[in-house]
Short mmCIF file of C-alpha atoms in Angstrom, two decimals:
data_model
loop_
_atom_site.label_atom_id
_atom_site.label_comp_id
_atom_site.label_asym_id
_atom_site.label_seq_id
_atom_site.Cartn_x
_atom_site.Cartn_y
_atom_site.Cartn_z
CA UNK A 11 3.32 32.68 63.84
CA UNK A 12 2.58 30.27 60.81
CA UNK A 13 1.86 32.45 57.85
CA UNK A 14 -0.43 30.08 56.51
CA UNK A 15 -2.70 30.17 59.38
CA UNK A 16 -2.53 34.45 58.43
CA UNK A 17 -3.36 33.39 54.81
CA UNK A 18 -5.96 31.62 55.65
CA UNK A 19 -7.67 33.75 58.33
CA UNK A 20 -7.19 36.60 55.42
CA UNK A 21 -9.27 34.11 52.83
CA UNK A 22 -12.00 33.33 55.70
CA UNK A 23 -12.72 36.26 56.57
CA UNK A 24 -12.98 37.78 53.26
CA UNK A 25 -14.18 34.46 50.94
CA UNK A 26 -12.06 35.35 48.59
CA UNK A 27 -8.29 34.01 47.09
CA UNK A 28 -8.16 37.58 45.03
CA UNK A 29 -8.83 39.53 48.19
CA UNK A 30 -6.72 38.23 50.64
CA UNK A 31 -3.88 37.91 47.78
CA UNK A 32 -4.25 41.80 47.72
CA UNK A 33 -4.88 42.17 51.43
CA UNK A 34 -1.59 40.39 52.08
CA UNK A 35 1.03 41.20 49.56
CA UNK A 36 1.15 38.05 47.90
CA UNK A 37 0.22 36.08 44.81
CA UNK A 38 -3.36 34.35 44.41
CA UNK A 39 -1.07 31.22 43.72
CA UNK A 40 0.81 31.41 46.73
CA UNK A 41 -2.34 31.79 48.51
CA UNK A 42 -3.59 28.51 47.27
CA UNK A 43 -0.59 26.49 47.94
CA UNK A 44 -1.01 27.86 51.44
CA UNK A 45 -4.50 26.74 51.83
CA UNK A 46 -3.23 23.19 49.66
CA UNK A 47 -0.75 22.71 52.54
CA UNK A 48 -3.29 23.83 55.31
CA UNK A 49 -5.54 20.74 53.70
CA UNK A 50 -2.73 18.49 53.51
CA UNK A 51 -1.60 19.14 57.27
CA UNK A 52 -5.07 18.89 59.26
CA UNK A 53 -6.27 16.12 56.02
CA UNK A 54 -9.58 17.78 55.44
CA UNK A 55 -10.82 20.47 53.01
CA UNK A 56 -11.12 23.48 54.61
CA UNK A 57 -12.95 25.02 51.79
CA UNK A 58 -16.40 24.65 49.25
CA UNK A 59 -15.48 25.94 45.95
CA UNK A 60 -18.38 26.68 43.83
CA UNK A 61 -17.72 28.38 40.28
CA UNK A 62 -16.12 31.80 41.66
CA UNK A 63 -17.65 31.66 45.05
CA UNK A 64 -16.09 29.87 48.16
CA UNK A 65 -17.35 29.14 51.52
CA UNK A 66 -16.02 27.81 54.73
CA UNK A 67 -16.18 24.05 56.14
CA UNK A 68 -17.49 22.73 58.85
CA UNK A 69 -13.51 22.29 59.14
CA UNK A 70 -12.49 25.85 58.39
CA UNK A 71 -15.17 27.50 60.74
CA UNK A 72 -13.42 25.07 62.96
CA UNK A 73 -9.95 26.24 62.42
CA UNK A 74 -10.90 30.09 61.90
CA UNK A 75 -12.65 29.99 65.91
CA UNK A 76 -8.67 28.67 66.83
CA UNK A 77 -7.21 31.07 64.71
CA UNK A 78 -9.06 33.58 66.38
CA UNK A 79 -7.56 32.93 69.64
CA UNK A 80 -4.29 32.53 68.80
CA UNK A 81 -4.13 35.62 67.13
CA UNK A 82 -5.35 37.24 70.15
CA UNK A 83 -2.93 35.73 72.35
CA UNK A 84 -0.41 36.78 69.96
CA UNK A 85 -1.49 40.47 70.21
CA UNK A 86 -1.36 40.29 74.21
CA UNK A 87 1.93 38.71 73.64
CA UNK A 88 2.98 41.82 71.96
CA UNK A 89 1.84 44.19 73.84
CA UNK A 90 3.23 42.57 77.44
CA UNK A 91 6.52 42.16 75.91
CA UNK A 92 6.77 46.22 74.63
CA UNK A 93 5.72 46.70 78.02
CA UNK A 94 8.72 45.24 79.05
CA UNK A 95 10.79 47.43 77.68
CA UNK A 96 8.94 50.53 78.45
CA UNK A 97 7.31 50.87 74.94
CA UNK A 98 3.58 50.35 74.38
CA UNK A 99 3.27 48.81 70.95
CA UNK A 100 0.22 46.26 69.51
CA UNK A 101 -2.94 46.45 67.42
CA UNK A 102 -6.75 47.63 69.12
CA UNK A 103 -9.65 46.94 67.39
CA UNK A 104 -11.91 48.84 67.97
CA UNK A 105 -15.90 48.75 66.84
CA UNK A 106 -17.76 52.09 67.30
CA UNK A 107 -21.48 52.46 66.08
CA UNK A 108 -22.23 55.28 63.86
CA UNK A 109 -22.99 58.24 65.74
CA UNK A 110 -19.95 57.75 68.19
CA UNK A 111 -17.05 56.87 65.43
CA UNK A 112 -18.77 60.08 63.87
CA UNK A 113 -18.86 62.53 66.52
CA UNK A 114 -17.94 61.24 69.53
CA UNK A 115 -14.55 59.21 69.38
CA UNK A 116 -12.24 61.39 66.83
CA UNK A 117 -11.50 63.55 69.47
CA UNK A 118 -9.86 60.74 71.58
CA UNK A 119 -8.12 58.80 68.98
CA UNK A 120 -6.43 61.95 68.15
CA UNK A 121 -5.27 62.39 71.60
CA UNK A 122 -4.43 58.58 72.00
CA UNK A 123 -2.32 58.22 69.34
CA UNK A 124 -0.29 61.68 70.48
CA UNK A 125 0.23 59.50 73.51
CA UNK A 126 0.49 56.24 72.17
CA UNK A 127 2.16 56.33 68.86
CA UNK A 128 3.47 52.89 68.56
CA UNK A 129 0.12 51.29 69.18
CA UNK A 130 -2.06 51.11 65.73
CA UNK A 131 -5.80 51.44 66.36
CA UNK A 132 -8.34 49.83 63.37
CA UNK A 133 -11.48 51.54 63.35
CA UNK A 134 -14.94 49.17 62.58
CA UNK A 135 -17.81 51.19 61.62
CA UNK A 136 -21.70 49.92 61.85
CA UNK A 137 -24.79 50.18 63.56
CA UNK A 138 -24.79 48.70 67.34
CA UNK A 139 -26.10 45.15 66.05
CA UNK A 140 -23.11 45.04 63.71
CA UNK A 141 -21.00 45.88 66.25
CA UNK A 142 -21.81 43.83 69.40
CA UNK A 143 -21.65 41.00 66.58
CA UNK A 144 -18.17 42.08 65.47
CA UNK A 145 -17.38 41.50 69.34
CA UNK A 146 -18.91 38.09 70.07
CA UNK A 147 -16.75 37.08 67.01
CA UNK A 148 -13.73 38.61 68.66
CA UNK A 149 -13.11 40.35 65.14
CA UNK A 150 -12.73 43.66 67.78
CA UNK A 151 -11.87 44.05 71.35
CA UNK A 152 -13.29 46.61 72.24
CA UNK A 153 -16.76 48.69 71.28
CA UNK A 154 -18.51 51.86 72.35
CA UNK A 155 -22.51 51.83 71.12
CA UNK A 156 -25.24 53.60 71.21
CA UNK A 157 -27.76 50.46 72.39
CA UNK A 158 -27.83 48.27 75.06
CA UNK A 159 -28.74 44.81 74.16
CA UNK A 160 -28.35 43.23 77.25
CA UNK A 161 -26.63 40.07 75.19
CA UNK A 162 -25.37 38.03 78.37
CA UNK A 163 -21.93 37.44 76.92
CA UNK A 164 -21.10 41.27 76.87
CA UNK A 165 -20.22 43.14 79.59
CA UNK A 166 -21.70 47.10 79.63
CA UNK A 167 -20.25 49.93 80.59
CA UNK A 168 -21.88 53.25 80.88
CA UNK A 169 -19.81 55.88 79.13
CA UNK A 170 -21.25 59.18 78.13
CA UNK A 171 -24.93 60.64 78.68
CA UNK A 172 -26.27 61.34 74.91
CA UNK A 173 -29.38 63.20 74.46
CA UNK A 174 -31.88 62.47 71.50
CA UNK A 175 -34.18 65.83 70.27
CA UNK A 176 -36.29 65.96 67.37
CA UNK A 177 -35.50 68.24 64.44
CA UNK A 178 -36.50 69.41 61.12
CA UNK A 179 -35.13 71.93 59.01
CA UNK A 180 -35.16 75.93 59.46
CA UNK A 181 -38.03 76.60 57.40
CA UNK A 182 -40.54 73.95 58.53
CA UNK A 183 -44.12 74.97 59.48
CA UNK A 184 -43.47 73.37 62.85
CA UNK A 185 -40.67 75.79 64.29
CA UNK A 186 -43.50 78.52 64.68
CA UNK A 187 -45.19 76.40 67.29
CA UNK A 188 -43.87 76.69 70.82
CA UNK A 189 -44.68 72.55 71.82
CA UNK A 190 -45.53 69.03 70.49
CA UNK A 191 -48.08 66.70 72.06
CA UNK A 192 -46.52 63.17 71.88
CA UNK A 193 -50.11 62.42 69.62
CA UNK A 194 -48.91 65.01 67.60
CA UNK A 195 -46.04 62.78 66.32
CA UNK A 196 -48.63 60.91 64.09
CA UNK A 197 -49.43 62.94 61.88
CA UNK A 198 -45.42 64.35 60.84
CA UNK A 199 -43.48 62.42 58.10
CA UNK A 200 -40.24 60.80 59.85
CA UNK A 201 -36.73 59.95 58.55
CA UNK A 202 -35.32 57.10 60.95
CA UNK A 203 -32.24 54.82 61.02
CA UNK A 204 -32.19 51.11 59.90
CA UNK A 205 -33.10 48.21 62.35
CA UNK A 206 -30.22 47.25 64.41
CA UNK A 207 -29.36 50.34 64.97
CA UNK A 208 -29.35 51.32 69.07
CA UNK A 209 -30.40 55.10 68.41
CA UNK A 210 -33.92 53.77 66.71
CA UNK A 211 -33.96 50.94 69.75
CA UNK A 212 -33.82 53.67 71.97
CA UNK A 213 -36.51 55.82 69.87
CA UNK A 214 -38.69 53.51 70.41
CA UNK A 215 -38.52 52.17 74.08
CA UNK A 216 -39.09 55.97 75.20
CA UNK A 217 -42.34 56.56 72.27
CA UNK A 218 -43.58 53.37 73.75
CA UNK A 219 -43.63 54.48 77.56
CA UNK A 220 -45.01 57.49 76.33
CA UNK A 221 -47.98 55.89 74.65
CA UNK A 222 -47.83 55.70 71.01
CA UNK A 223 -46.55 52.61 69.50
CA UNK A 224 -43.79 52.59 66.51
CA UNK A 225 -46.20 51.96 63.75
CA UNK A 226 -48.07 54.74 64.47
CA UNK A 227 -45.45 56.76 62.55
CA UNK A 228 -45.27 57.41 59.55
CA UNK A 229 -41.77 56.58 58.25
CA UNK A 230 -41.13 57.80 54.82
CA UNK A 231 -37.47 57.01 55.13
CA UNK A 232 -35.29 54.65 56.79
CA UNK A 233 -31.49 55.51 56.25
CA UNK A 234 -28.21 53.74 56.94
CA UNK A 235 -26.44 56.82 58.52
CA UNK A 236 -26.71 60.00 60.59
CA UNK A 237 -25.40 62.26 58.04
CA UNK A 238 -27.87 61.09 54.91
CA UNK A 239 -30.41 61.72 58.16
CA UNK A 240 -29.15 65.07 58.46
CA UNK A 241 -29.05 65.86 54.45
CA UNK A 242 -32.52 64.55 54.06
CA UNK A 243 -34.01 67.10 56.71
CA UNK A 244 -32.63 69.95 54.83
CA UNK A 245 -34.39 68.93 51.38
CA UNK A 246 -37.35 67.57 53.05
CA UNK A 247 -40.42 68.64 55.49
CA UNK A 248 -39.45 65.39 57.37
CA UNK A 249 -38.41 65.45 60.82
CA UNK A 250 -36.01 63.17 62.94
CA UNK A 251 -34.62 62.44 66.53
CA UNK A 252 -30.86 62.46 66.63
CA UNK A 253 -28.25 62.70 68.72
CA UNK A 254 -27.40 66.24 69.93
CA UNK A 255 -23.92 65.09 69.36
CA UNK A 256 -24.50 64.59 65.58
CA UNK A 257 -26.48 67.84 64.94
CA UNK A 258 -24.79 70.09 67.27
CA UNK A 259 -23.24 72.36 64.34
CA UNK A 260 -26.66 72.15 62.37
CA UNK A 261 -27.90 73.55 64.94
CA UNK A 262 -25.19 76.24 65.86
CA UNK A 263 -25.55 77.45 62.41
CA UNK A 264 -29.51 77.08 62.28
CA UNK A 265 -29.69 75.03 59.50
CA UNK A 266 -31.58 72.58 61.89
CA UNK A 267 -34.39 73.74 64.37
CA UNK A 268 -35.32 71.43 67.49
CA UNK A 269 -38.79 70.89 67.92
CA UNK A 270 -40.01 70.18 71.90
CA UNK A 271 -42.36 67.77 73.03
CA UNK A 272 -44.36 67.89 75.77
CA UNK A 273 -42.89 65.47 78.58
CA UNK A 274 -41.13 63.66 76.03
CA UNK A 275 -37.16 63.53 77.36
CA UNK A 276 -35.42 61.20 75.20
CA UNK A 277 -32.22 60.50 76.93
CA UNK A 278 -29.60 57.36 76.91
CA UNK A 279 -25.97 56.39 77.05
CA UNK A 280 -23.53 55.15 75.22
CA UNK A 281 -21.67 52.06 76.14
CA UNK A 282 -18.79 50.63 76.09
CA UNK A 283 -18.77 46.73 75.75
CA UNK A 284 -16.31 44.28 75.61
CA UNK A 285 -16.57 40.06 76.28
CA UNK A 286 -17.53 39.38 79.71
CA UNK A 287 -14.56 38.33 82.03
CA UNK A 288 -12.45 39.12 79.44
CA UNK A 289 -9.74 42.16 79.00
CA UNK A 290 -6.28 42.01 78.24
CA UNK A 291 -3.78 45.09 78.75
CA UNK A 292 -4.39 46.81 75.89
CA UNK A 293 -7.69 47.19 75.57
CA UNK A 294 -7.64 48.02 79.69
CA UNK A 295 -5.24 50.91 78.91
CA UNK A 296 -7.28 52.10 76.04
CA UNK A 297 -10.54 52.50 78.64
CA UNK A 298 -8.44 54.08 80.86
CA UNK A 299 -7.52 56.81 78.42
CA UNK A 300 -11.05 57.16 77.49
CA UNK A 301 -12.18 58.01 81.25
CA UNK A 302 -9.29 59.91 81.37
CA UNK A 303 -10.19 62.01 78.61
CA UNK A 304 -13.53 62.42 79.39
CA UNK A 305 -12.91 62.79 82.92
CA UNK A 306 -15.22 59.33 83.78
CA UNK A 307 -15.19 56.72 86.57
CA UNK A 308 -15.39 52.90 84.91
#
């Protein structure tokens, strides 16, 4: 592999000499002279430089969709040849939105790599939005989400049945009362996710069916991850719908109370998505450990 083409994906992807200096082992001078030559080869600037800040080409967005691809083809490469000789060995990227790479996917990393040991998995962390964007850009090769976008380019794969409840804390006026009206909703103070994220997506396609529109809530927070969710309940009289997966110790330990509403059943799945028609043999044998490990048909 030309190691200019991995110093330059490494400045592309982070727009900056300094990072990808650091991110590869280098000097920031060496990095230049590989972008200089890069230039010099393909005779077109691959990169703006304004002041301190850089951005890509037309050229370089060019050359980083190509780079892209070859780097992929060199991980399949990899991995086919290990297979060869009886070894599994490569690199899965994986993307996992925030609830799952939480709660749901340690377990089977754990047991993957007990199995797999020569194959390094990278971890991306972010809402389903993030992720599913991570994928089109074939920055990962794999996700599991909590949303399902319906993007025609990704193909979806049911994975695991996730239920969403609504809590509050154990010493909230509401835990006396046996069950919620879905009108009742208005008038508590919610904490919510961020847009993008496929838990709140999901929120709201079920509140809708039910008859009462999103902005009929009153959101007094809107936070960027389950677990600031989870600490806010517990200082607050707010109240939240999340995963059972995320709050199953909360509620094992009764720091968190679930609250039921009447013929409200908030339930979804998770997904697992990768790029339509494509799959090479890594990320097929990393599925198949999955439904392996939680006993699943895909």
């Amino acid at each position: 592999m030309d190691f200019r083409l991995k110093v330059f994906y490494a400045v592309a992807n982070r727009l900056s000499f300094t990072k990808a200096s650091t991110e590869l082992y280098i000097s920031q001078p060496a990095v230049s002279k590989h972008i200089q030559e890069l230039e010099e080869l393909y005779k077109i600037k691959l990169f703006e430089r304004n002041g301190s800040k850089i951005e890509l080409t037309e050229a370089g967005k060019v050359l980083l969709r190509h780079t892209k691809t070859i780097f992929e083809i060199y991980r399949t490469i990899d991995f086919d040849m290990s297979t060869l000789l009886t070894e599994r060995q490569g690199l899965l990227r994986l993307g996992a939105s925030t609830t799952i790479s939480q709660y749901v996917i340690p377990p089977l990393l754990a047991s993957f790599h007990q199995k797999m040991q020569d194959i390094k998995v990278n971890l991306l962390n972010g809402n389903t939005e993030q992720i599913e964007v991570a994928l089109l850009n074939k920055e990962i090769e794999i996700g599991i989400v909590e949303g399902q976008s319906k993007n025609q380019s990704i193909k979806y794969s049911p994975f695991l049945k996730d239920e969403l409840v609504l809590v509050c804390n154990n010493s909230h006026s509401l835990i006396t009362q046996k069950e919620l009206t879905i009108h009742d909703l208005k008038n508590l103070k919610f904490v919510t996710r961020e847009r993008g994220s496929g838990t709140l997506e999901v929120i709201e396609h079920e509140l809708k069916k039910a008859g009462l529109k999103p902005n009929q809530l009153q959101i007094e927070m809107r936070l960027g991850s389950t677990e600031s969710i989870k600490s806010y309940l517990l200082n607050s009289d707010c109240v939240a719908f999340m995963s059972i997966h995320a709050v199953s110790k909360e509620l094992k330990n009764n720091e968190l109370m679930v609250l039921d509403v009447q013929s409200l059943d908030i339930e979804r799945y998770f997904y697992i998505i990768t790029l339509q028609g494509k799959s090479d043999a890594l990320t097929e044998l990393f599925i198949h450990n999955l439904a392996t490990h939680y006993n699943l048909k895909l």
